[in-house]
CSV table of C-alpha atoms in Angstrom, one decimal:
chain,number,residue,atom,x,y,z
A,420,UNK,CA,-13.7,-22.2,14.8
A,421,UNK,CA,-13.0,-25.8,14.1
A,422,UNK,CA,-9.3,-27.0,14.7
A,423,UNK,CA,-8.9,-27.8,11.0
A,424,UNK,CA,-10.2,-24.4,10.0
A,425,UNK,CA,-7.7,-22.8,12.4
A,426,UNK,CA,-4.9,-24.6,10.5
A,427,UNK,CA,-6.2,-23.3,7.2
A,428,UNK,CA,-6.5,-19.8,8.5
A,429,UNK,CA,-2.9,-19.8,9.7
A,430,UNK,CA,-1.7,-20.7,6.2
A,431,UNK,CA,-3.9,-18.2,4.5
A,432,UNK,CA,-3.1,-15.0,6.5
A,433,UNK,CA,-0.1,-14.2,4.3
A,434,UNK,CA,-2.5,-14.3,1.2
A,435,UNK,CA,-5.5,-12.5,2.7
A,436,UNK,CA,-5.6,-9.8,0.0
A,437,UNK,CA,-5.0,-12.1,-3.0
A,438,UNK,CA,-7.5,-13.4,-5.5
A,439,UNK,CA,-7.6,-17.2,-5.1
A,440,UNK,CA,-8.8,-19.7,-7.7
A,441,UNK,CA,-9.8,-22.9,-5.8
A,442,UNK,CA,-9.9,-26.2,-7.7
A,443,UNK,CA,-13.0,-28.1,-6.5
A,444,UNK,CA,-14.0,-31.4,-8.0
A,445,UNK,CA,-16.8,-32.1,-5.5
A,446,UNK,CA,-15.0,-34.9,-3.7
A,447,UNK,CA,-14.3,-35.0,0.0
A,448,UNK,CA,-10.9,-33.2,-0.1
A,449,UNK,CA,-11.9,-30.2,-2.2
A,450,UNK,CA,-15.3,-29.8,-0.6
A,451,UNK,CA,-13.7,-29.7,2.8
A,452,UNK,CA,-11.2,-27.2,1.5
A,453,UNK,CA,-13.8,-24.8,0.1
A,454,UNK,CA,-15.9,-25.0,3.3
A,455,UNK,CA,-12.8,-24.4,5.5
A,456,UNK,CA,-11.6,-21.4,3.5
A,457,UNK,CA,-15.1,-19.8,3.6
A,458,UNK,CA,-15.5,-20.6,7.3
A,459,UNK,CA,-12.2,-19.2,8.4
A,460,UNK,CA,-13.0,-15.8,6.8
A,461,UNK,CA,-9.4,-14.9,6.0
A,462,UNK,CA,-9.9,-14.5,2.3
A,463,UNK,CA,-13.0,-12.3,1.4
A,464,UNK,CA,-15.7,-14.2,-0.5
A,465,UNK,CA,-15.3,-11.7,-3.4
A,466,UNK,CA,-11.7,-12.8,-3.8
A,467,UNK,CA,-12.6,-16.5,-4.2
A,468,UNK,CA,-13.3,-18.2,-7.5
A,469,UNK,CA,-14.1,-21.9,-7.6
A,470,UNK,CA,-12.8,-23.7,-10.7
A,471,UNK,CA,-14.5,-27.0,-11.6
A,472,UNK,CA,-13.1,-29.0,-14.5
A,473,UNK,CA,-15.3,-31.6,-16.1
A,474,UNK,CA,-12.9,-34.1,-17.7
A,475,UNK,CA,-15.7,-35.9,-19.6
A,476,UNK,CA,-14.4,-39.3,-18.5
A,477,UNK,CA,-17.3,-40.6,-16.3
A,478,UNK,CA,-21.0,-40.8,-16.6
A,479,UNK,CA,-21.3,-39.1,-13.3
A,480,UNK,CA,-19.2,-36.1,-14.4
A,481,UNK,CA,-22.2,-33.8,-15.2
A,482,UNK,CA,-23.7,-34.6,-11.8
A,483,UNK,CA,-20.5,-33.7,-10.1
A,484,UNK,CA,-20.4,-30.4,-11.9
A,485,UNK,CA,-24.0,-29.6,-10.9
A,486,UNK,CA,-23.2,-30.5,-7.3
A,487,UNK,CA,-20.3,-28.0,-7.2
A,488,UNK,CA,-22.4,-25.3,-8.8
A,489,UNK,CA,-25.1,-25.8,-6.1
A,490,UNK,CA,-22.5,-25.8,-3.3
A,491,UNK,CA,-21.0,-22.5,-4.6
A,492,UNK,CA,-24.4,-20.9,-4.8
A,493,UNK,CA,-25.1,-21.9,-1.2
A,494,UNK,CA,-21.8,-20.3,-0.1
A,495,UNK,CA,-22.3,-17.3,-2.3
A,496,UNK,CA,-19.0,-17.9,-4.1
A,497,UNK,CA,-18.2,-17.4,-7.8
A,498,UNK,CA,-18.1,-20.7,-9.7
A,499,UNK,CA,-16.5,-21.2,-13.1
A,500,UNK,CA,-16.9,-24.5,-14.9
A,501,UNK,CA,-14.7,-25.8,-17.7
A,502,UNK,CA,-15.1,-28.9,-20.0
A,503,UNK,CA,-12.1,-30.7,-21.5
A,504,UNK,CA,-11.5,-33.7,-23.6
A,505,UNK,CA,-8.8,-35.5,-21.6
A,506,UNK,CA,-9.1,-38.8,-23.5
A,507,UNK,CA,-8.7,-37.0,-26.9
A,508,UNK,CA,-5.7,-35.0,-25.6
A,509,UNK,CA,-4.1,-38.2,-24.4
A,510,UNK,CA,-4.5,-39.8,-27.8
A,511,UNK,CA,-3.3,-36.7,-29.6
A,512,UNK,CA,-0.1,-36.3,-27.5
A,513,UNK,CA,0.7,-39.9,-26.6
A,514,UNK,CA,0.1,-39.3,-22.9
A,515,UNK,CA,-1.8,-41.3,-20.3
A,516,UNK,CA,-5.3,-39.9,-19.6
A,517,UNK,CA,-4.1,-39.0,-16.1
A,518,UNK,CA,-1.2,-36.9,-17.5
A,519,UNK,CA,-3.4,-35.3,-20.2
A,520,UNK,CA,-6.1,-34.4,-17.7
A,521,UNK,CA,-3.6,-32.8,-15.3
A,522,UNK,CA,-2.0,-30.8,-18.1
A,523,UNK,CA,-5.3,-29.4,-19.3
A,524,UNK,CA,-6.5,-28.7,-15.8
A,525,UNK,CA,-3.4,-26.8,-14.8
A,526,UNK,CA,-3.5,-25.0,-18.1
A,527,UNK,CA,-6.8,-23.6,-17.1
A,528,UNK,CA,-5.5,-22.6,-13.7
A,529,UNK,CA,-2.4,-20.9,-15.0
A,530,UNK,CA,-4.5,-19.3,-17.7
A,531,UNK,CA,-6.4,-17.5,-15.0
A,532,UNK,CA,-3.1,-16.2,-13.5
A,533,UNK,CA,-1.8,-15.1,-16.9
A,534,UNK,CA,-5.1,-13.2,-17.5
A,535,UNK,CA,-4.8,-11.7,-14.0
A,536,UNK,CA,-8.1,-13.1,-13.0
A,537,UNK,CA,-6.4,-14.8,-10.1
A,538,UNK,CA,-3.2,-14.3,-8.1
A,539,UNK,CA,-2.8,-17.8,-6.8
A,540,UNK,CA,-4.2,-21.3,-7.3
A,541,UNK,CA,-5.4,-23.4,-4.4
A,542,UNK,CA,-5.8,-27.2,-4.4
A,543,UNK,CA,-6.9,-29.7,-1.8
A,544,UNK,CA,-3.8,-31.9,-1.9
A,545,UNK,CA,-3.1,-33.4,1.5
A,546,UNK,CA,-0.3,-35.3,3.2
A,547,UNK,CA,-1.1,-38.7,1.7
A,548,UNK,CA,-1.2,-37.1,-1.8
A,549,UNK,CA,2.3,-35.7,-1.1
A,550,UNK,CA,3.7,-39.1,-0.1
A,551,UNK,CA,2.2,-40.7,-3.2
A,552,UNK,CA,3.8,-38.0,-5.3
A,553,UNK,CA,7.2,-38.5,-3.7
A,554,UNK,CA,7.1,-42.3,-4.2
A,555,UNK,CA,5.8,-41.9,-7.8
A,556,UNK,CA,8.6,-39.5,-8.7
A,557,UNK,CA,11.2,-41.6,-7.0
A,558,UNK,CA,10.2,-44.8,-8.8
A,559,UNK,CA,10.3,-42.9,-12.1
A,560,UNK,CA,13.9,-41.8,-11.4
A,561,UNK,CA,13.5,-38.3,-10.3
A,562,UNK,CA,16.3,-36.4,-8.5
A,563,UNK,CA,16.0,-34.3,-5.4
A,564,UNK,CA,13.8,-31.8,-7.2
A,565,UNK,CA,11.2,-34.5,-7.9
A,566,UNK,CA,11.1,-36.0,-4.4
A,567,UNK,CA,10.5,-32.5,-3.0
A,568,UNK,CA,7.1,-33.4,-4.2
A,569,UNK,CA,4.5,-30.6,-4.3
A,570,UNK,CA,6.5,-27.4,-4.4
A,571,UNK,CA,4.9,-24.9,-6.8
A,572,UNK,CA,5.0,-21.3,-5.3
A,573,UNK,CA,1.9,-20.3,-7.4
A,574,UNK,CA,-0.1,-23.1,-5.8
A,575,UNK,CA,-1.4,-22.9,-2.2
A,576,UNK,CA,-2.0,-26.3,-0.5
A,577,UNK,CA,-3.4,-25.6,3.0
A,578,UNK,CA,-4.0,-29.3,3.6
A,579,UNK,CA,-0.5,-30.5,2.7
A,580,UNK,CA,0.3,-31.4,6.3
A,581,UNK,CA,-3.2,-32.8,7.0
A,582,UNK,CA,-4.0,-36.5,6.7
A,583,UNK,CA,-7.2,-38.1,5.4
A,584,UNK,CA,-8.5,-39.2,8.8
A,585,UNK,CA,-8.5,-35.5,9.8
A,586,UNK,CA,-10.5,-34.6,6.7
A,587,UNK,CA,-13.0,-37.4,7.5
A,588,UNK,CA,-13.4,-36.0,11.0
A,589,UNK,CA,-13.9,-32.5,9.7
A,590,UNK,CA,-16.5,-33.6,7.1
A,591,UNK,CA,-18.4,-35.5,9.8
A,592,UNK,CA,-18.3,-32.7,12.4
A,593,UNK,CA,-19.3,-30.0,9.9
A,594,UNK,CA,-21.9,-32.1,8.0
A,595,UNK,CA,-20.1,-31.5,4.7
A,596,UNK,CA,-21.6,-33.3,1.7
A,597,UNK,CA,-19.5,-34.5,-1.2
A,598,UNK,CA,-19.5,-36.8,-4.1
A,599,UNK,CA,-17.5,-40.0,-4.5
A,600,UNK,CA,-15.3,-40.6,-7.6
A,601,UNK,CA,-15.4,-44.4,-8.3
A,602,UNK,CA,-12.2,-44.0,-10.4
A,603,UNK,CA,-10.2,-43.3,-7.3
A,604,UNK,CA,-10.6,-47.0,-6.5
A,605,UNK,CA,-9.3,-48.3,-9.8
A,606,UNK,CA,-5.5,-48.9,-9.9
A,607,UNK,CA,-4.9,-48.3,-13.6
A,608,UNK,CA,-3.4,-44.8,-13.0
A,609,UNK,CA,0.1,-44.6,-11.3
A,610,UNK,CA,-1.1,-42.6,-8.4
A,611,UNK,CA,-4.0,-44.9,-7.7
A,612,UNK,CA,-1.7,-47.9,-8.0
A,613,UNK,CA,0.6,-46.5,-5.3
A,614,UNK,CA,-2.3,-45.5,-3.1
A,615,UNK,CA,-4.2,-48.8,-3.3
A,616,UNK,CA,-1.4,-51.3,-3.6
A,617,UNK,CA,1.9,-49.9,-2.4
A,618,UNK,CA,1.3,-47.6,0.5
A,619,UNK,CA,-1.0,-50.1,2.5
A,620,UNK,CA,1.7,-52.8,2.3
A,621,UNK,CA,4.5,-50.4,3.4
A,622,UNK,CA,2.4,-48.9,6.2
A,623,UNK,CA,1.4,-52.4,7.5
A,624,UNK,CA,5.1,-53.3,7.8
A,625,UNK,CA,6.5,-49.9,8.8
A,626,UNK,CA,4.1,-48.0,11.0
A,627,UNK,CA,4.4,-44.3,10.4
A,628,UNK,CA,6.0,-44.9,7.0
A,629,UNK,CA,3.8,-42.3,5.2
A,630,UNK,CA,4.8,-39.6,7.7
A,631,UNK,CA,8.4,-40.6,7.3
A,632,UNK,CA,8.1,-40.2,3.5
A,633,UNK,CA,6.7,-36.7,4.0
A,634,UNK,CA,9.5,-35.7,6.4
A,635,UNK,CA,12.0,-37.0,3.9
A,636,UNK,CA,10.5,-34.9,1.2
A,637,UNK,CA,10.8,-31.8,3.3
A,638,UNK,CA,14.5,-32.5,4.0
A,639,UNK,CA,15.0,-33.0,0.2
A,640,UNK,CA,13.4,-29.6,-0.4
A,641,UNK,CA,15.9,-28.0,1.9
A,642,UNK,CA,18.8,-29.9,0.3
A,643,UNK,CA,17.6,-29.1,-3.2
A,644,UNK,CA,17.4,-25.3,-2.4
A,645,UNK,CA,21.0,-25.4,-1.1
A,646,UNK,CA,22.3,-27.2,-4.2
A,647,UNK,CA,20.2,-25.2,-6.6
A,648,UNK,CA,21.7,-22.1,-5.1
A,649,UNK,CA,25.1,-23.2,-6.4
A,650,UNK,CA,23.8,-22.9,-10.0
A,651,UNK,CA,25.3,-19.9,-11.9
A,652,UNK,CA,22.4,-18.6,-14.1
A,653,UNK,CA,25.0,-17.2,-16.5
A,654,UNK,CA,25.9,-20.7,-17.7
A,655,UNK,CA,22.3,-21.1,-19.1
A,656,UNK,CA,21.5,-18.9,-22.1
A,657,UNK,CA,19.2,-18.8,-25.1
A,658,UNK,CA,20.2,-19.2,-28.7
A,659,UNK,CA,18.0,-19.3,-31.8
A,660,UNK,CA,15.1,-20.9,-29.8
A,661,UNK,CA,17.3,-23.3,-27.9
A,662,UNK,CA,18.3,-23.3,-24.2
A,663,UNK,CA,22.1,-23.7,-24.0
A,664,UNK,CA,24.2,-25.1,-21.1
A,665,UNK,CA,27.9,-24.2,-21.1
A,666,UNK,CA,30.5,-27.0,-20.7
A,667,UNK,CA,31.7,-25.2,-17.6
A,668,UNK,CA,28.4,-26.0,-15.9
A,669,UNK,CA,28.3,-29.6,-17.0
A,670,UNK,CA,31.8,-30.2,-15.5
A,671,UNK,CA,30.6,-29.3,-12.0
A,672,UNK,CA,29.2,-31.6,-9.3
A,673,UNK,CA,25.8,-29.9,-9.7
A,674,UNK,CA,25.6,-30.6,-13.5
A,675,UNK,CA,22.3,-32.3,-13.1
A,676,UNK,CA,20.8,-29.2,-11.5
A,677,UNK,CA,21.9,-27.1,-14.5
A,678,UNK,CA,20.1,-29.5,-16.7
A,679,UNK,CA,16.9,-29.5,-14.7
A,680,UNK,CA,17.0,-25.7,-14.5
A,681,UNK,CA,17.3,-25.5,-18.3
A,682,UNK,CA,14.5,-28.0,-18.8
A,683,UNK,CA,12.1,-25.9,-16.7
A,684,UNK,CA,11.9,-23.5,-19.6
A,685,UNK,CA,10.1,-26.3,-21.6
A,686,UNK,CA,7.5,-26.9,-18.8
A,687,UNK,CA,8.3,-30.6,-18.9
A,688,UNK,CA,6.9,-32.9,-16.2
A,689,UNK,CA,8.2,-36.3,-15.1
A,690,UNK,CA,11.8,-35.7,-16.3
A,691,UNK,CA,13.7,-38.9,-15.2
A,692,UNK,CA,17.1,-39.2,-13.8
A,693,UNK,CA,18.2,-41.2,-16.9
A,694,UNK,CA,17.2,-38.4,-19.2
A,695,UNK,CA,19.1,-35.9,-17.1
A,696,UNK,CA,22.2,-38.1,-17.1
A,697,UNK,CA,22.0,-38.5,-20.8
A,698,UNK,CA,22.2,-34.8,-21.2
A,699,UNK,CA,25.2,-34.5,-18.9
A,700,UNK,CA,27.0,-37.4,-20.8
A,701,UNK,CA,26.8,-35.4,-24.0
A,702,UNK,CA,29.6,-33.2,-22.7
A,703,UNK,CA,32.1,-36.0,-23.4
A,704,UNK,CA,30.7,-36.9,-26.9
A,705,UNK,CA,31.5,-35.7,-30.4
A,706,UNK,CA,29.8,-32.6,-31.7
A,707,UNK,CA,26.4,-33.5,-33.2
A,708,UNK,CA,25.6,-36.2,-30.7
A,709,UNK,CA,21.9,-36.1,-29.7
A,710,UNK,CA,19.9,-37.3,-26.7
A,711,UNK,CA,16.1,-37.7,-26.8
A,712,UNK,CA,14.1,-36.2,-23.9
A,713,UNK,CA,10.4,-35.9,-23.2
A,714,UNK,CA,7.7,-34.4,-25.3
A,715,UNK,CA,9.9,-34.0,-28.4
A,716,UNK,CA,12.6,-32.1,-26.7
A,717,UNK,CA,16.2,-33.0,-27.8
A,718,UNK,CA,19.6,-32.3,-26.4
A,719,UNK,CA,22.5,-31.9,-28.9
A,720,UNK,CA,26.2,-31.6,-28.4
A,721,UNK,CA,27.5,-28.4,-29.9
A,722,UNK,CA,30.8,-26.5,-29.8
A,723,UNK,CA,31.7,-26.2,-26.1
A,724,UNK,CA,28.1,-26.6,-25.0
A,725,UNK,CA,24.9,-28.6,-25.0
A,726,UNK,CA,21.7,-27.2,-26.5
A,727,UNK,CA,18.1,-28.2,-25.6
A,728,UNK,CA,15.5,-27.6,-28.2
A,729,UNK,CA,12.3,-28.7,-30.0
A,730,UNK,CA,13.0,-29.4,-33.7
A,731,UNK,CA,10.7,-27.7,-36.2
A,732,UNK,CA,9.2,-29.8,-39.0
A,733,UNK,CA,11.2,-29.6,-42.2
A,734,UNK,CA,10.1,-26.9,-44.5
A,735,UNK,CA,10.7,-27.7,-48.2
A,736,UNK,CA,9.0,-24.7,-49.8
A,737,UNK,CA,10.8,-21.9,-51.7
A,738,UNK,CA,9.7,-18.5,-53.0
A,739,UNK,CA,11.0,-16.1,-55.6
A,740,UNK,CA,13.3,-13.4,-54.2
A,741,UNK,CA,11.7,-10.0,-54.3
A,742,UNK,CA,12.6,-6.5,-53.2
A,743,UNK,CA,11.0,-5.9,-49.8
A,744,UNK,CA,9.9,-8.7,-47.4
A,745,UNK,CA,10.4,-12.3,-48.2
A,746,UNK,CA,8.4,-14.6,-45.9
A,747,UNK,CA,9.4,-18.2,-45.3
A,748,UNK,CA,8.1,-20.4,-42.5
A,749,UNK,CA,7.8,-17.7,-39.9
A,750,UNK,CA,10.9,-15.8,-40.8
A,751,UNK,CA,11.3,-12.6,-42.8
A,752,UNK,CA,14.2,-11.9,-45.2
A,753,UNK,CA,14.4,-8.2,-46.0
A,754,UNK,CA,15.9,-7.0,-49.3
A,755,UNK,CA,16.4,-3.3,-49.7
A,756,UNK,CA,18.1,-1.1,-52.2
A,757,UNK,CA,21.0,0.8,-50.6
A,758,UNK,CA,24.4,0.5,-49.0
A,759,UNK,CA,23.6,-1.5,-45.9
A,760,UNK,CA,24.7,-1.3,-42.3
A,761,UNK,CA,26.2,-3.6,-39.7
A,762,UNK,CA,23.2,-5.9,-39.6
A,763,UNK,CA,23.1,-6.5,-43.4
A,764,UNK,CA,24.9,-8.2,-46.2
A,765,UNK,CA,25.5,-6.2,-49.4
A,766,UNK,CA,25.2,-7.9,-52.8
A,767,UNK,CA,25.1,-7.1,-56.5
A,768,UNK,CA,21.4,-7.1,-57.4
A,769,UNK,CA,22.1,-7.8,-61.0
A,770,UNK,CA,23.6,-11.2,-60.1
A,771,UNK,CA,20.6,-12.3,-58.2
A,772,UNK,CA,18.3,-12.8,-61.2
A,773,UNK,CA,16.0,-15.9,-60.9
A,774,UNK,CA,17.0,-16.4,-57.2
A,775,UNK,CA,14.7,-18.0,-54.6
A,776,UNK,CA,14.5,-18.0,-50.8
A,777,UNK,CA,14.5,-21.4,-49.1
A,778,UNK,CA,16.3,-23.5,-46.5
A,779,UNK,CA,19.2,-25.8,-47.0
A,780,UNK,CA,19.0,-29.1,-49.0
A,781,UNK,CA,21.4,-32.0,-49.8
A,782,UNK,CA,23.8,-31.1,-52.6
A,783,UNK,CA,23.9,-27.3,-51.9
A,784,UNK,CA,27.2,-25.6,-52.7
A,785,UNK,CA,28.6,-22.3,-51.7
A,786,UNK,CA,31.6,-20.0,-52.6
A,787,UNK,CA,32.5,-18.1,-49.5
A,788,UNK,CA,33.5,-14.5,-50.0
A,789,UNK,CA,37.1,-14.5,-51.3
A,790,UNK,CA,37.2,-18.4,-51.2
A,791,UNK,CA,36.7,-21.5,-53.3
A,792,UNK,CA,33.6,-23.5,-53.8
A,793,UNK,CA,32.6,-26.1,-51.2
A,794,UNK,CA,29.6,-28.0,-50.0
A,795,UNK,CA,27.3,-25.9,-47.9
A,796,UNK,CA,27.4,-28.5,-45.2
A,797,UNK,CA,31.2,-28.3,-44.9
A,798,UNK,CA,31.1,-24.5,-44.9
A,799,UNK,CA,28.7,-24.5,-41.9
A,800,UNK,CA,30.9,-27.0,-40.1
A,801,UNK,CA,33.9,-24.9,-40.8
A,802,UNK,CA,32.0,-21.9,-39.3
A,803,UNK,CA,31.0,-24.0,-36.3
A,804,UNK,CA,27.4,-23.4,-36.9
A,805,UNK,CA,25.3,-26.0,-34.9
A,806,UNK,CA,23.2,-28.4,-37.0
A,807,UNK,CA,19.9,-27.1,-35.5
A,808,UNK,CA,20.8,-23.5,-36.5
A,809,UNK,CA,21.8,-24.5,-40.0
A,810,UNK,CA,18.3,-25.7,-40.7
A,811,UNK,CA,16.8,-22.3,-39.9
A,812,UNK,CA,19.3,-20.1,-41.9
A,813,UNK,CA,17.4,-18.6,-44.9
A,814,UNK,CA,19.2,-19.0,-48.1
A,815,UNK,CA,19.1,-17.0,-51.3
A,816,UNK,CA,19.7,-19.7,-54.0
A,817,UNK,CA,19.7,-20.4,-57.7
A,818,UNK,CA,19.2,-24.1,-58.2
A,819,UNK,CA,21.7,-25.8,-55.8
A,820,UNK,CA,24.0,-22.8,-55.7
A,821,UNK,CA,23.7,-20.7,-52.5
A,822,UNK,CA,24.2,-17.0,-53.3
A,823,UNK,CA,23.5,-15.7,-49.8
A,824,UNK,CA,23.4,-17.4,-46.4
A,825,UNK,CA,21.3,-14.7,-44.8
A,826,UNK,CA,22.9,-13.3,-41.6
A,827,UNK,CA,26.1,-15.2,-42.3
A,828,UNK,CA,27.9,-14.4,-45.6
A,829,UNK,CA,27.4,-13.7,-49.3
A,830,UNK,CA,28.8,-15.8,-52.0
A,831,UNK,CA,31.9,-14.5,-53.8
A,832,UNK,CA,29.8,-14.8,-57.0
A,833,UNK,CA,27.4,-12.0,-56.0
A,834,UNK,CA,30.0,-9.6,-54.5
A,835,UNK,CA,30.1,-6.0,-55.5
A,836,UNK,CA,32.5,-5.1,-58.4
A,837,UNK,CA,33.4,-2.0,-60.4
A,838,UNK,CA,30.6,-3.2,-62.8
A,839,UNK,CA,27.9,-3.2,-60.2
A,840,UNK,CA,25.0,-0.9,-61.1
A,841,UNK,CA,22.6,-1.7,-58.3
A,842,UNK,CA,23.3,-3.0,-54.9
A,843,UNK,CA,20.9,-4.4,-52.3
A,844,UNK,CA,21.2,-5.1,-48.6
A,845,UNK,CA,19.9,-8.4,-47.3
A,846,UNK,CA,19.2,-9.3,-43.7
A,847,UNK,CA,16.8,-11.3,-41.5
A,848,UNK,CA,14.2,-9.1,-39.9
A,849,UNK,CA,13.5,-9.9,-36.2
């Protein structure tokens, strides 16, 4: 067995019984990976699925796809090909083509895991890729978590300690054919810029610099795990679609780790140090202060906490109130005849004539149960209901008068009296 194949075998033994989806582009790295995995015989061929993603960005893309299909046929390995529109995705989401391609590609990989067609993903990232990632994240302002570099437990990277010259030697010794991607030599993408322009200069001045970067990333991984272990998960909770961080967490020396842990729930990539610090700073700001993060995620200062959330588009529609289910922008307001229970508000049905169901608007007023009339906005502030939550509280209204803030309180104007002939319970159905 070739020396490189022995290294791959050592890393795969713990995963011998798993179903592995291997990303293969047809280039040197992934072609060597597939050949080494097959040759070392640790994972049965029946447990291997090759995944080739055609990004539709190059004229040679169809030829690369055909090459991978032929190689898999020769090796008697299952091959699945996928086509994506990376350029269209980039335009639609305001991403670089590089980011869009990566998101779509990993979406396919993780989709195979979710559908239980694979237990693990395998990629051909090697030591130079790792060093590039560390520097790229560092330059973008990543914390320790970012300069750990490639550390996804669902992704196997048998080549992560192997350098390109070793892959060249393996390909030559084993007669491995592969395709060349000319875009690897264009420095428009961040990774290529670092590979082509930054690393050669650093390495020429500091011999062994790339290996030193990789050693640094391993130390950072250890330090990150220690610091991350100081995070108390109970300080991160969910509330009405938001991820909430308690002030107690943001007052600790590891506040940034709480923020990064919370942001993981949004599957964000390339979160910068500046964005994390902006979230931490919210702790000392007034209630209602907001920080903008990546991909439409916002952070807002609330009452004794900071909430991370993605705002929903404003919904301006309204519908007549009916007995039964009232549907409004994905929510259901249930109205039933009866006496109610702990989850419901009880109102005089005779006082709800002509009412509609909608969300709040400027100028709305409300008469709290047993209180005097006030602006709905002021009522919500008095109740310490966060702004993002106010926008998703269904209201039973007549004109600008709020009769019921569903799940919160009924207006004094629709309360039960001795003259009530029919009562209804109103609640938000989950």
